[in-house]
Amino acid sequence: MSFVEESEQVFGGRAGLTLASTPRKTAFCAYAICQDDLFTVFDAKNDPRFKDSPLVQDDIGVEFYAGVPFFAPDGFPLGAVGIMAHEHRDLSAGARAFITEMARSVEHALAAFLDDDAVRGPDPSPAGDMTRGDPSLRSHPQGTDSRKLAQAVDQTADSVLITDTRGIIEYVNRAWCEGSGYSADEAVGNAASLVKSGEHDKAFYQDLWSTITSGRPWTGELVNRRKDGSLFIEQKTITPIRDDQGELTHFVSTGKDITQQRSLQAELHQAQKMEALGRLAGGLAHDFKNILTVITGSALLALEDAEDLPDDVVGLLSEINAASEAAGALTRQLLAFGRKKVVEPQPLDLNEIVESYERMIGRLIGETIRVSTDLTPDLPAVLIDETQFAQVLLNLAVNARDAMPAGGSLELATRLVELPGGSQVGGHSLTEGPYVTLTVTDTGMGMDEAVRARAFDPFFTTKMSGEGTGLGLSTVFGILTQLGGSIGVETAPGKGARFTLYLPAQDIPAVSPKPSIGKHGEGRILVVDDQEPVRRLICGILREGGYTVSDARTAEDAIGLVVSGNQEFDAIVADLMLPGMTGGTMASLMKMRFPDLPILYVTGYDSTVVNTSNLTPSDRLLRKPFSPPDLLDALAALMETPDSTS
């Protein structure tokens, strides 16, 4: 580090040099202060500006120089921070940034030593006047403007902290006070560990301290703790300061709060992860939905003849159907999680949903826990997404199971209540009016107040590592608030837990359950699907529904059947993604001869994977997995109104 005076260059810090000064006319620093940023000299011995410099001619033999100027607040150049070498150097981007940061640190350090009535002086500013007397600096004309320099440092946006070599704080600027929550009076005289967060291990702090006490700057990210206990992240540089004898006297710390930046980066990373998850789920969905379609459809077809089957077989078929529907729901939930799908609420009877999942919940939580219901009859409908609410029930059931490792009881009860305006449930304000409630009560271990207060926080869990994500209850809370409701919990250690869900009552009738297959229509249908189990299932459902059915495995086979004219088809049911030729291409070729031929496409792919924009008005789309009634309803609607789309 060197200062430029009227006739000479004076070294303020000269590690490795015996010279105290050199003539200004051949000084590197004199040229560096004329630049705005890095100034470099690669061959000083042959450079006419510097070849006569004592630094070049004497035993020192400098050949390379790189320096960055530092300035007073009014823009007056004071000197430069530089490095010198005996041979040519190529500076990396990191080295350039380091020299620049050193120059900025020197600017801060100078401000800390320019006047006497200083760190503990009577200045009324929040951080005090940080100038300190130094006769050698006061001899410079710019030294008379030291108070202006101090004010600039005090008001800079970056935090500045100065300590002695023991780490005792001597000065903090306003930005440091605002960022930490401590006043200057509270900070000065205390150790810099006042804001230590404990987020870094002992080795981290040891490395930091050994670096700066050896005279080297330390740069990195530091997590500190504010006065109110909250954490913040700083991009920090701590620079050692030496006197004219080369002795360490102080450390200057400059920092920029990057908490928000890191938060945004974390959000971006999460968004990228969710996008990757969505793509993965979409890629797996097609084959998985094909399997689910066969399982669900086969179970429902078998249940159509339930009167001819033993009761235990009917029970097993019902469980197969319920499990496959739950698997399909979870698949849709995974896809929605990856792409943030908008929910599709419908007016539903909460009692019917609880009853339909009661047996599955019993299987899920095990035989050691008794499941019972207490359902109030004739409840008004609630507007919910059935798939999402199934997730709510299953999450609460699993949570109760984990709270009762030795067994117990679980009760699901529904009620109709009237809430006054401004009612608070789970920290969420609900509007005045009637609500349908579902209370899930267990006899488990319960929660203390500290755990209860954080029960709905994302990623909070009291389970052992690997046993839970901490997302179950937070997902429940998010779903209910999205539906205009909320959830509250009453609990105490050893007293179990009572979760009460509130959903706004609706003055509209609930949607009726899906009808059985029955007879839907007449006509000849061509089924095209390369998956043998799926094709066989669709054909069986359609025959059961009263249709005459032919089938083809490939698009080419289907085109041959249609254009041959040997059979006339009233509609086509085709997979949208056939091997060799898509269903859309196949349909285009068929419609060249039969332009009004209605086509029902089935697909297991998400809309982000397949392009449905080229569907004609006489086409419809049905997504897998589907139930037999879903298929028959879609086909009936297609054949009744061939000019409509879905």
XYZ file of C-alpha atoms in Angstrom:
646
model
C 0.000 0.000 0.000
C 1.406 3.389 -0.945
C 0.375 7.055 -0.802
C 1.205 9.667 -3.429
C 2.595 12.957 -2.148
C 3.711 16.009 -4.057
C 7.146 14.654 -4.931
C 7.292 11.075 -3.759
C 5.514 7.798 -3.279
C 5.321 6.829 0.418
C 4.810 3.205 1.428
C 2.210 2.769 4.165
C 2.548 -0.992 4.214
C 5.684 -2.374 2.597
C 6.033 -6.044 3.383
C 9.265 -7.234 1.760
C 10.586 -3.706 1.063
C 13.401 -1.768 2.750
C 12.515 1.490 1.005
C 10.179 3.937 2.731
C 9.535 5.976 -0.419
C 10.492 6.483 -4.061
C 10.418 9.518 -6.388
C 6.939 10.259 -7.681
C 7.954 10.628 -11.331
C 8.964 6.951 -11.577
C 6.436 5.610 -9.086
C 3.992 2.898 -10.069
C 1.448 4.383 -7.674
C 1.561 7.790 -9.397
C 0.238 6.170 -12.545
C -2.162 3.815 -10.745
C -4.062 6.731 -9.160
C -4.859 8.038 -12.627
C -6.897 4.901 -13.336
C -10.375 3.941 -12.208
C -9.525 0.305 -11.652
C -6.612 -2.124 -12.047
C -3.331 -0.750 -13.429
C -0.682 -3.250 -14.594
C 2.953 -3.122 -15.725
C 4.337 -6.325 -17.238
C 7.946 -5.323 -18.147
C 9.085 -2.501 -15.862
C 12.771 -2.886 -16.766
C 12.055 -1.926 -20.363
C 9.267 0.545 -19.676
C 10.589 4.127 -20.052
C 8.218 5.307 -17.304
C 9.673 3.015 -14.638
C 13.090 1.733 -15.762
C 14.850 4.346 -13.587
C 12.797 3.599 -10.468
C 14.803 2.419 -7.425
C 12.358 -0.467 -7.218
C 13.480 -1.594 -10.665
C 17.180 -0.616 -10.655
C 18.183 -1.689 -7.148
C 18.513 -5.210 -5.844
C 14.755 -5.408 -5.608
C 14.508 -5.804 -9.400
C 10.753 -5.375 -9.845
C 9.514 -6.412 -13.279
C 5.755 -6.793 -12.700
C 3.301 -4.494 -10.907
C -0.489 -4.555 -10.458
C -2.301 -1.952 -8.397
C -5.755 -0.538 -7.695
C -6.227 3.077 -6.532
C -8.101 4.087 -3.397
C -9.870 7.408 -3.047
C -11.234 9.905 -0.580
C -15.047 10.288 -0.570
C -14.792 13.394 -2.751
C -12.952 11.361 -5.394
C -9.462 12.640 -4.526
C -6.918 9.864 -5.225
C -4.899 9.008 -2.109
C -2.743 6.100 -3.260
C -2.872 2.514 -4.410
C -2.777 -1.041 -3.167
C -0.394 -3.042 -5.308
C 1.618 -6.201 -5.686
C 5.074 -6.489 -7.277
C 7.053 -9.424 -8.617
C 10.492 -10.160 -10.074
C 8.986 -11.730 -13.181
C 5.964 -11.469 -15.458
C 2.677 -12.646 -13.942
C -0.731 -13.426 -15.432
C -3.381 -12.349 -12.963
C -6.425 -14.554 -12.552
C -9.895 -13.083 -12.141
C -9.724 -14.040 -8.475
C -6.441 -12.182 -7.978
C -7.831 -9.078 -9.653
C -10.890 -9.194 -7.428
C -8.683 -9.653 -4.365
C -6.556 -6.552 -5.081
C -9.700 -4.516 -5.729
C -11.245 -5.680 -2.464
C -8.029 -4.787 -0.638
C -8.200 -1.253 -2.017
C -11.761 -0.897 -0.811
C -10.756 -2.221 2.614
C -7.938 0.327 2.816
C -10.471 3.086 2.173
C -12.480 1.844 5.135
C -9.366 1.427 7.290
C -8.127 4.960 6.603
C -11.431 6.302 7.763
C -10.874 4.584 11.083
C -7.585 6.310 11.848
C -7.783 9.875 10.564
C -8.891 11.830 13.643
C -8.412 11.793 17.435
C -11.922 12.253 18.867
C -12.778 8.861 17.647
C -14.321 5.548 18.380
C -15.513 6.382 21.877
C -15.784 10.117 21.255
C -18.815 12.309 21.769
C -20.038 12.379 18.165
C -23.848 12.182 18.052
C -23.985 9.899 14.994
C -25.302 6.350 15.666
C -21.924 4.690 15.309
C -19.731 7.514 16.611
C -16.928 9.296 14.803
C -14.518 6.587 13.737
C -11.591 8.870 12.760
C -8.382 8.587 14.667
C -5.284 10.842 14.727
C -2.251 10.053 12.628
C 0.285 12.892 12.102
C 1.783 11.282 9.015
C -1.598 11.316 7.321
C -2.517 14.786 8.552
C 0.495 16.195 6.733
C -1.357 15.491 3.501
C -3.677 18.193 2.208
C -6.518 15.720 1.947
C -6.232 14.888 5.663
C -8.168 18.039 6.474
C -11.220 16.442 4.888
C -11.067 13.397 7.159
C -14.434 14.023 8.778
C -16.086 13.914 5.366
C -14.372 10.565 4.783
C -15.622 9.293 8.143
C -19.176 10.328 7.328
C -18.998 8.526 3.996
C -17.879 5.284 5.653
C -20.527 5.649 8.338
C -23.241 6.047 5.707
C -22.062 3.421 3.214
C -24.532 0.636 2.423
C -22.057 -2.120 3.379
C -21.471 -2.927 7.018
C -18.087 -1.892 8.445
C -16.672 -3.185 11.721
C -13.205 -2.483 13.159
C -11.640 -4.473 15.986
C -8.299 -4.560 17.710
C -6.087 -7.622 17.365
C -7.984 -9.361 20.173
C -11.272 -9.052 18.303
C -12.690 -6.317 20.555
C -14.978 -3.977 18.613
C -13.770 -0.371 18.312
C -16.083 0.895 15.580
C -19.267 -0.059 13.738
C -21.033 1.955 11.059
C -24.750 2.524 10.618
C -25.224 -0.350 8.176
C -23.716 -2.765 10.698
C -26.057 -1.478 13.412
C -29.107 -1.747 11.151
C -28.182 -5.231 10.015
C -27.390 -6.649 13.457
C -29.958 -4.803 15.553
C -27.297 -3.654 18.038
C -26.527 0.016 18.647
C -22.952 1.296 18.536
C -22.951 1.677 22.323
C -23.972 -1.972 22.705
C -21.334 -3.185 20.254
C -18.218 -1.116 21.013
C -16.144 -2.745 23.731
C -17.627 -6.194 23.144
C -16.023 -9.041 21.227
C -16.961 -9.497 17.578
C -18.463 -12.832 18.648
C -21.425 -10.741 19.840
C -23.143 -11.718 16.574
C -21.742 -15.249 16.384
C -24.515 -17.590 15.260
C -23.105 -20.997 16.094
C -24.052 -22.137 12.584
C -20.389 -22.710 11.710
C -18.264 -25.328 13.421
C -15.205 -24.646 15.543
C -12.816 -25.443 12.685
C -14.427 -22.732 10.538
C -13.764 -20.003 13.105
C -10.263 -21.324 13.797
C -9.414 -21.096 10.094
C -10.811 -17.555 9.897
C -8.834 -16.389 12.945
C -5.573 -18.041 11.907
C -5.874 -16.446 8.451
C -6.277 -12.855 9.635
C -3.799 -13.120 12.523
C -1.180 -14.295 10.022
C -1.720 -11.040 8.136
C -3.795 -12.423 5.286
C -7.294 -11.213 4.355
C -10.199 -13.612 4.813
C -13.150 -13.636 2.392
C -16.215 -15.810 2.573
C -19.834 -16.170 3.621
C -20.624 -15.804 7.298
C -23.912 -16.610 9.017
C -24.452 -14.220 11.933
C -27.219 -13.774 14.496
C -29.117 -10.525 15.013
C -30.016 -9.140 18.406
C -33.560 -10.531 17.993
C -32.162 -14.021 17.404
C -32.795 -14.214 13.662
C -30.013 -15.265 11.316
C -28.577 -13.340 8.381
C -25.905 -14.170 5.806
C -23.088 -11.794 4.886
C -20.507 -11.840 2.127
C -17.639 -10.814 4.360
C -14.063 -9.601 3.910
C -11.842 -9.187 6.973
C -8.594 -7.345 6.303
C -5.615 -7.101 8.706
C -4.180 -3.576 9.136
C -0.465 -2.972 9.826
C 1.346 0.108 11.071
C 4.532 1.587 9.546
C 6.605 -1.018 11.362
C 4.586 -3.828 9.821
C 2.869 -4.767 13.074
C -0.777 -5.823 13.075
C -2.904 -3.221 14.845
C -6.503 -3.784 13.743
C -8.861 -5.846 11.648
C -11.355 -4.181 9.307
C -14.452 -6.186 8.400
C -16.700 -5.180 5.511
C -19.854 -7.094 4.699
C -22.850 -7.193 2.393
C -26.118 -8.791 3.527
C -26.923 -11.521 0.990
C -29.709 -13.235 2.945
C -32.376 -12.361 0.390
C -30.100 -13.342 -2.480
C -29.484 -16.758 -0.941
C -33.212 -17.144 -0.288
C -33.994 -16.401 -3.932
C -31.308 -18.848 -5.023
C -32.854 -21.490 -2.763
C -36.280 -20.799 -4.291
C -34.806 -21.097 -7.776
C -33.132 -24.369 -6.826
C -36.431 -25.639 -5.416
C -38.264 -24.598 -8.582
C -35.683 -26.393 -10.723
C -36.006 -29.476 -8.535
C -39.787 -29.383 -8.839
C -39.515 -29.036 -12.616
C -37.212 -32.058 -12.745
C -39.611 -34.001 -10.529
C -42.515 -33.062 -12.766
C -40.657 -34.220 -15.863
C -39.721 -37.493 -14.179
C -43.282 -38.075 -13.004
C -44.663 -37.293 -16.452
C -42.293 -39.760 -18.054
C -43.292 -42.547 -15.657
C -46.998 -41.744 -15.656
C -47.951 -43.310 -18.978
C -46.843 -46.879 -18.255
C -47.962 -46.698 -14.632
C -51.414 -45.419 -15.593
C -51.762 -48.245 -18.120
C -51.239 -50.728 -15.292
C -53.676 -48.903 -13.006
C -56.282 -48.762 -15.760
C -56.174 -52.552 -16.117
C -56.331 -53.130 -12.349
C -59.164 -50.664 -11.746
C -61.183 -51.712 -14.775
C -60.791 -55.430 -14.140
C -61.841 -55.076 -10.509
C -64.922 -53.067 -11.441
C -65.891 -55.494 -14.189
C -65.660 -58.361 -11.720
C -67.734 -56.425 -9.179
C -70.536 -56.109 -11.742
C -71.172 -59.816 -11.115
C -70.810 -59.453 -7.339
C -74.082 -61.282 -6.622
C -72.527 -64.470 -8.010
C -69.340 -64.180 -5.933
C -68.579 -65.144 -2.312
C -68.551 -62.255 0.151
C -64.832 -62.590 0.878
C -64.021 -62.372 -2.844
C -66.214 -59.297 -3.207
C -64.397 -57.747 -0.263
C -61.008 -58.441 -1.802
C -62.093 -57.048 -5.167
C -63.387 -53.918 -3.448
C -60.060 -53.461 -1.709
C -58.189 -53.962 -4.993
C -60.366 -51.315 -6.599
C -59.971 -48.901 -3.675
C -56.206 -49.398 -3.583
C -55.845 -48.849 -7.331
C -57.959 -45.704 -7.137
C -55.781 -44.468 -4.273
C -52.674 -45.220 -6.333
C -54.128 -43.255 -9.230
C -54.945 -40.380 -6.890
C -51.423 -40.352 -5.522
C -50.055 -40.356 -9.064
C -52.182 -37.333 -9.905
C -51.069 -35.694 -6.671
C -47.417 -36.254 -7.565
C -47.992 -34.718 -10.983
C -49.812 -31.784 -9.411
C -46.954 -31.355 -6.939
C -44.458 -31.169 -9.790
C -46.419 -28.718 -11.917
C -48.520 -26.894 -9.242
C -51.776 -28.020 -10.861
C -54.885 -26.039 -10.015
C -57.279 -28.168 -7.920
C -60.757 -29.063 -9.170
C -63.110 -28.819 -6.174
C -66.612 -30.303 -6.367
C -69.550 -30.258 -3.932
C -69.168 -33.555 -2.083
C -70.659 -35.283 0.945
C -67.933 -35.432 3.599
C -69.601 -38.418 5.285
C -69.442 -40.429 2.050
C -65.742 -39.677 1.658
C -64.965 -40.689 5.258
C -66.974 -43.905 4.887
C -65.307 -44.782 1.589
C -61.830 -44.427 3.105
C -62.548 -45.899 6.550
C -61.567 -49.425 5.607
C -58.441 -48.296 3.781
C -57.391 -46.241 6.798
C -57.842 -49.320 8.974
C -55.549 -51.312 6.707
C -53.056 -48.463 6.592
C -52.621 -47.936 10.328
C -52.670 -51.596 11.372
C -54.716 -53.963 13.507
C -53.446 -52.593 16.836
C -55.385 -49.350 16.312
C -59.194 -49.390 16.385
C -60.837 -47.064 13.856
C -64.344 -45.734 14.531
C -66.605 -43.053 13.060
C -69.250 -40.727 14.494
C -70.898 -39.080 11.497
C -73.635 -36.472 11.751
C -76.292 -37.281 9.117
C -77.625 -34.917 6.463
C -74.633 -32.594 6.404
C -74.486 -29.910 3.719
C -71.972 -30.416 0.930
C -68.423 -29.107 1.097
C -66.481 -27.840 -1.906
C -63.336 -29.976 -2.055
C -61.043 -31.791 -4.468
C -61.603 -35.463 -3.668
C -58.048 -36.487 -4.509
C -56.567 -33.797 -2.299
C -58.925 -34.520 0.575
C -58.031 -38.195 0.405
C -54.445 -37.087 0.937
C -55.582 -35.068 3.966
C -57.262 -38.121 5.499
C -54.319 -40.418 4.831
C -51.768 -37.927 6.185
C -53.747 -37.467 9.411
C -54.174 -41.231 9.751
C -50.452 -41.869 9.316
C -49.664 -39.091 11.792
C -52.002 -40.720 14.342
C -50.505 -44.168 13.712
C -46.992 -42.875 14.386
C -48.206 -41.311 17.648
C -49.534 -44.711 18.832
C -46.705 -47.230 18.351
C -48.236 -49.527 20.995
C -51.750 -49.258 19.587
C -54.810 -47.243 20.562
C -57.919 -45.812 18.968
C -58.657 -43.358 16.176
C -62.044 -41.664 15.784
C -63.314 -39.662 12.816
C -66.325 -37.472 13.622
C -68.261 -34.968 11.502
C -70.336 -32.032 12.737
C -72.032 -28.870 11.499
C -71.018 -25.719 13.399
C -71.667 -21.997 13.091
C -68.627 -19.727 13.444
C -68.861 -16.039 14.337
C -66.934 -13.487 12.304
C -63.222 -13.180 13.052
C -62.876 -16.750 14.347
C -59.269 -17.914 14.495
C -58.447 -21.541 13.734
C -54.837 -22.628 13.508
C -53.722 -18.998 13.267
C -55.985 -18.533 10.229
C -58.974 -16.168 10.270
C -62.235 -17.711 9.035
C -65.259 -15.814 7.783
C -68.598 -15.936 9.569
C -70.946 -18.753 8.593
C -71.672 -22.494 8.745
C -68.799 -24.974 8.584
C -68.667 -28.736 8.297
C -65.999 -30.087 10.628
C -64.098 -33.342 10.657
C -62.435 -34.169 13.967
C -59.666 -36.780 13.962
C -58.916 -37.882 17.529
C -56.188 -40.293 18.608
C -55.103 -41.678 21.979
C -51.409 -41.264 21.268
C -48.544 -39.625 23.104
C -49.687 -36.065 22.388
C -47.514 -32.978 21.965
C -46.117 -30.331 24.278
C -46.735 -26.647 23.557
C -43.413 -26.133 21.743
C -44.102 -29.002 19.329
C -47.782 -28.047 18.910
C -46.792 -24.492 17.929
C -44.661 -25.843 15.069
C -46.797 -28.835 14.070
C -47.812 -27.298 10.727
C -44.387 -25.848 9.843
C -42.903 -27.310 6.636
C -40.102 -29.841 7.240
C -40.641 -29.804 11.025
C -40.685 -33.309 12.439
C -39.999 -35.012 15.749
C -39.351 -38.341 14.047
C -35.973 -39.963 13.663
C -33.949 -39.195 10.536
C -35.351 -41.071 7.566
C -38.745 -41.725 9.189
C -40.527 -38.574 8.076
C -40.188 -35.528 5.837
C -42.051 -33.038 8.025
C -44.370 -32.291 5.094
C -47.493 -34.255 6.104
C -49.247 -31.770 8.391
C -47.984 -28.736 6.472
C -49.505 -30.240 3.315
C -52.803 -30.763 5.171
C -52.781 -27.146 6.351
C -52.003 -25.873 2.850
C -54.809 -27.901 1.246
C -57.409 -26.756 3.780
C -56.512 -23.067 3.546
C -56.626 -23.356 -0.251
C -60.180 -24.684 0.113
C -61.199 -21.741 2.317
C -60.970 -23.677 5.573
C -58.392 -24.368 8.250
C -57.257 -26.886 10.845
C -56.673 -26.619 14.577
C -55.200 -29.012 17.121
C -55.825 -29.636 20.812
C -53.201 -31.749 22.531
C -51.106 -32.278 25.634
C -48.324 -34.731 26.530
C -49.845 -38.134 27.242
C -53.352 -36.926 26.330
C -53.457 -37.700 22.625
C -54.327 -35.203 19.913
C -57.548 -33.856 18.422
C -57.264 -32.335 14.941
C -60.360 -30.418 13.805
C -60.783 -29.566 10.128
C -63.110 -26.710 9.152
C -64.643 -26.547 5.665
C -67.214 -23.955 4.539
C -70.683 -25.501 4.162
C -72.199 -25.155 0.680
C -75.838 -24.492 -0.171
C -75.708 -26.782 -3.207
C -76.343 -30.533 -3.524
C -73.443 -32.939 -3.357
C -72.302 -34.737 -6.499
C -73.836 -38.202 -6.769
C -71.575 -41.260 -6.729
C -70.537 -42.648 -10.096
C -73.097 -45.070 -11.541
C -72.381 -48.704 -12.258
C -71.636 -49.762 -15.802
C -75.095 -50.778 -17.016
C -76.059 -50.508 -20.681
C -74.902 -47.277 -22.268
C -75.425 -47.461 -26.001
C -75.247 -49.311 -29.272
C -72.907 -49.264 -32.218
C -69.715 -50.766 -33.584
C -66.509 -49.491 -31.962
C -62.902 -50.027 -33.065
C -60.403 -50.135 -30.175
C -56.756 -49.364 -31.016
C -54.081 -49.834 -28.334
C -50.671 -51.501 -28.492
C -50.894 -52.672 -24.849
C -52.688 -56.033 -24.850
C -54.069 -55.818 -21.253
C -55.407 -52.294 -21.812
C -56.924 -53.184 -25.184
C -58.584 -56.298 -23.760
C -59.963 -54.323 -20.812
C -61.430 -51.551 -22.993
C -63.038 -54.114 -25.276
C -64.552 -55.890 -22.283
C -65.965 -52.674 -20.813
C -67.492 -51.661 -24.145
C -69.056 -55.080 -24.736
C -70.466 -54.965 -21.200
C -71.879 -51.554 -22.064
C -73.762 -52.890 -25.086
C -71.378 -52.125 -27.948
C -70.096 -54.361 -30.732
C -66.310 -54.211 -30.616
C -63.380 -54.882 -32.939
C -59.762 -54.243 -32.008
C -56.369 -53.534 -33.570
C -52.885 -53.451 -32.047
C -51.262 -50.955 -34.430
C -52.319 -47.841 -36.297
C -51.611 -49.574 -39.596
C -53.953 -52.471 -38.716
C -56.659 -50.025 -37.667
C -56.399 -48.006 -40.898
C -56.683 -51.228 -42.874
C -59.894 -52.194 -41.067
C -61.451 -48.756 -41.553
C -60.579 -48.082 -45.189
C -61.298 -51.638 -46.358
C -65.000 -50.929 -46.010
C -65.699 -54.457 -44.756
C -66.914 -53.029 -41.448
C -68.494 -49.686 -40.712
C -67.497 -48.173 -37.373
C -69.544 -45.660 -35.409
C -66.539 -44.490 -33.355
C -62.867 -45.164 -32.664
C -61.285 -45.537 -29.208
C -57.521 -45.144 -29.651
C -54.411 -44.562 -27.581
C -53.035 -41.134 -28.416
C -49.400 -42.331 -28.454
C -49.168 -45.430 -30.630
C -45.774 -46.837 -31.707
C -44.745 -45.981 -35.248
C -47.649 -43.615 -35.818
C -49.457 -41.425 -33.317
C -53.186 -41.737 -32.817
C -53.585 -38.250 -34.230
C -51.812 -39.149 -37.470
C -53.841 -42.344 -37.746
C -57.062 -40.381 -37.278
C -56.079 -37.855 -39.940
C -55.642 -40.657 -42.479
C -58.953 -42.253 -41.504
C -60.819 -38.960 -41.766
C -59.613 -38.411 -45.304
C -62.254 -41.040 -46.174
C -64.629 -40.685 -43.211
C -64.394 -37.024 -42.121
C -67.208 -37.297 -39.537
C -65.825 -40.374 -37.773
C -65.764 -39.542 -34.013
C -62.638 -40.543 -32.099
C -62.122 -40.937 -28.354
C -58.421 -40.702 -27.504
C -57.113 -42.245 -24.291
C -53.700 -41.360 -22.833
C -51.691 -41.707 -19.685
C -49.461 -38.769 -20.504
C -49.784 -35.361 -18.921
C -50.808 -32.384 -21.078
C -47.247 -31.047 -20.789
C -45.997 -34.121 -22.671
C -48.571 -34.615 -25.436
C -49.897 -32.049 -27.881
C -53.716 -31.974 -27.952
C -54.049 -28.780 -29.971
C -54.742 -30.674 -33.213
C -57.851 -32.478 -31.900
C -60.872 -31.807 -34.105
C -64.337 -30.809 -32.811
C -65.508 -34.411 -33.267
C -62.805 -35.767 -30.934
C -62.620 -36.231 -27.181
C -59.794 -37.027 -24.746
C -59.951 -39.388 -21.748
C -57.011 -39.643 -19.356
C -55.822 -42.874 -17.755
C -56.462 -44.364 -15.316
C -60.213 -44.361 -15.865
C -63.069 -46.423 -14.504
C -65.555 -48.305 -16.711
C -68.241 -45.629 -16.108
C -65.714 -42.951 -17.092
C -65.051 -44.690 -20.412
C -68.703 -45.384 -21.194
C -69.812 -41.871 -20.251
C -67.116 -40.317 -22.442
C -67.992 -42.538 -25.404
C -71.729 -41.922 -25.015
C -71.169 -38.165 -24.913
C -68.937 -38.391 -27.986
C -71.491 -40.328 -30.012
C -74.440 -38.190 -28.922
C -72.720 -34.851 -29.696
C -69.918 -35.580 -32.167
C -69.231 -31.892 -32.746
C -68.250 -31.178 -29.130
C -64.920 -31.431 -27.339
C -63.934 -32.043 -23.745
